[in-house]
Amino acid sequence: MRPWGKSAVIGPLLVIGCWLLASVLAQPAPNTPPPDFSPRVFEIARELRCPVCQGESAAESNAGIAVEMRRIIAEQLAQGKSEAEIRAFFIERYGDWILYEPPARGLTLWVWLSPLLGLGLLGFGLWRYLVRVGAQAKASVTDVSDEEIARLEAELQPPERQP
């Protein structure tokens, strides 16, 4: 008589399988708007930065202020305001910083142009380095005396041709 029957193995496997299935089904779908806000609220909130969280938009953040921003966006959409008016509302409160893509004017123009300036400076530095290395190579060739060149050529001759 076997101490373990089939039901002793199948029962725990069935429980583990049900637990895994329930845990997979319990995961929320990522970045889906909750049913109480329209997708347009999240479209607008994606363009706005969360004032509290680093690197998250108001649509992604779960901070209280981001939730409040989404609620304000939904209210303003219900009032019939346009997307530009809603953006202007948040810019008036927080400045251009609140936008993920700030307009290219004033100080933010430097942010937009700094990669180009950096590449330009890098290219100029590389060009200056190569010019200096080339000038040093030419100078080292001209600094060699005729005696040194003759001695070097003599040393480079095969042994049977050497004096």
C-alpha positions as MATLAB code, in Angstrom:
seq = 'MRPWGKSAVIGPLLVIGCWLLASVLAQPAPNTPPPDFSPRVFEIARELRCPVCQGESAAESNAGIAVEMRRIIAEQLAQGKSEAEIRAFFIERYGDWILYEPPARGLTLWVWLSPLLGLGLLGFGLWRYLVRVGAQAKASVTDVSDEEIARLEAELQPPERQP';
ca = [
       0.000    0.000    0.000;
       1.417    3.409   -1.036;
       1.366    6.169    1.584;
       0.760    8.882   -1.065;
      -2.204    8.638   -3.388;
      -2.857   10.651   -6.551;
      -5.172   12.984   -4.694;
      -2.367   13.894   -2.264;
      -0.291   15.252   -5.201;
      -3.048   16.720   -7.362;
      -4.680   18.675   -4.530;
      -1.639   20.897   -3.705;
      -0.837   21.333   -7.411;
      -4.407   22.469   -8.043;
      -4.199   24.971   -5.172;
      -0.841   26.345   -6.420;
      -2.199   26.593   -9.969;
      -5.287   28.491   -8.784;
      -3.089   30.820   -6.698;
      -0.804   31.573   -9.693;
      -3.794   32.170  -11.977;
      -5.391   34.515   -9.449;
      -2.149   36.462   -8.985;
      -1.738   36.903  -12.747;
      -5.331   38.043  -13.187;
      -5.097   40.419  -10.223;
      -2.347   42.554  -11.859;
      -3.639   45.924  -13.013;
      -3.127   46.766  -16.657;
      -0.244   49.256  -16.935;
      -0.971   52.879  -17.883;
      -4.653   52.399  -18.410;
      -6.776   55.223  -17.194;
      -9.215   54.471  -14.422;
     -12.809   54.323  -15.551;
     -13.729   57.614  -13.843;
     -11.461   59.723  -16.122;
     -11.608   59.874  -19.874;
      -8.493   58.958  -21.867;
      -8.247   62.604  -22.965;
      -7.493   63.579  -19.337;
      -4.468   61.291  -19.408;
      -3.397   62.574  -22.835;
      -3.200   66.087  -21.411;
      -1.684   64.915  -18.121;
       1.129   63.087  -19.988;
       2.367   66.452  -21.244;
       2.509   67.871  -17.719;
       5.255   67.150  -15.196;
       4.368   65.977  -11.698;
       5.533   68.736   -9.306;
       6.478   66.184   -6.634;
       7.852   63.157   -8.468;
      11.145   63.180  -10.359;
      10.767   62.296  -14.012;
       7.123   61.272  -13.924;
       4.255   62.888  -15.707;
       1.041   63.836  -13.997;
      -0.568   60.873  -15.760;
       1.931   58.327  -14.406;
       2.361   59.614  -10.878;
       0.288   58.431   -7.959;
       1.187   61.451   -5.813;
      -1.718   63.368   -4.385;
      -0.941   66.488   -6.375;
      -0.872   64.501   -9.642;
      -4.246   62.971   -8.813;
      -5.534   66.476   -8.110;
      -4.099   67.725  -11.415;
      -5.943   64.962  -13.281;
      -9.147   65.898  -11.450;
      -8.691   69.572  -12.425;
      -8.086   68.559  -16.043;
     -11.275   66.470  -16.021;
     -13.246   69.370  -14.526;
     -11.922   71.841  -17.073;
     -12.672   69.448  -19.931;
     -16.212   69.104  -18.571;
     -16.464   72.923  -18.577;
     -15.596   72.874  -22.278;
     -12.101   74.333  -22.062;
      -9.639   73.485  -24.785;
      -6.362   71.654  -24.288;
      -4.412   74.893  -24.797;
      -6.487   76.659  -22.132;
      -5.869   73.842  -19.670;
      -2.141   73.916  -20.396;
      -2.155   77.704  -19.948;
      -3.858   77.237  -16.575;
      -1.040   75.010  -15.317;
       1.673   77.228  -16.845;
       0.176   80.215  -15.021;
       0.419   78.322  -11.720;
       3.766   76.542  -12.114;
       5.545   78.252  -15.012;
       6.966   76.648  -18.148;
       8.686   74.064  -15.951;
       5.418   72.127  -15.680;
       5.570   71.213  -19.391;
       7.620   68.211  -20.443;
       8.564   70.032  -23.621;
       8.980   73.663  -22.626;
       8.792   76.267  -25.392;
      12.126   77.274  -26.932;
      12.356   80.862  -25.674;
      14.249   82.738  -22.973;
      16.216   80.484  -20.632;
      14.727   77.304  -22.064;
      16.256   78.232  -25.426;
      19.661   77.512  -23.859;
      18.426   74.087  -22.831;
      17.400   73.357  -26.408;
      20.647   74.723  -27.871;
      23.101   73.311  -25.323;
      23.517   69.913  -27.085;
      24.411   71.711  -30.320;
      26.808   74.018  -28.492;
      28.380   71.017  -26.755;
      28.884   69.204  -30.059;
      30.337   72.361  -31.601;
      32.790   72.799  -28.735;
      33.733   69.126  -28.882;
      34.362   69.367  -32.639;
      36.434   72.531  -32.218;
      38.527   70.928  -29.437;
      39.096   67.811  -31.565;
      40.096   69.914  -34.557;
      42.559   71.947  -32.442;
      44.056   68.747  -30.996;
      44.550   67.204  -34.432;
      46.154   70.408  -35.762;
      48.559   70.474  -32.786;
      49.472   66.787  -33.164;
      50.074   67.280  -36.896;
      52.278   70.321  -36.257;
      54.307   68.384  -33.654;
      54.785   65.501  -36.085;
      56.071   67.858  -38.787;
      58.298   69.689  -36.314;
      59.862   66.454  -35.062;
      60.750   65.428  -38.628;
      62.374   68.769  -39.419;
      64.330   68.795  -36.141;
      66.308   65.700  -37.099;
      69.799   66.547  -38.371;
      71.327   65.088  -41.535;
      73.859   63.150  -39.433;
      71.089   61.438  -37.488;
      69.214   60.537  -40.682;
      72.403   59.077  -42.243;
      73.156   57.050  -39.092;
      69.566   55.747  -38.967;
      69.663   54.738  -42.635;
      72.953   52.944  -42.014;
      71.447   51.042  -39.084;
      68.448   50.035  -41.153;
      70.615   48.452  -43.863;
      70.802   44.651  -43.852;
      73.922   43.326  -42.008;
      75.749   42.250  -45.182;
      75.570   45.787  -46.605;
      76.679   47.527  -43.399;
      80.245   48.890  -43.372;
];
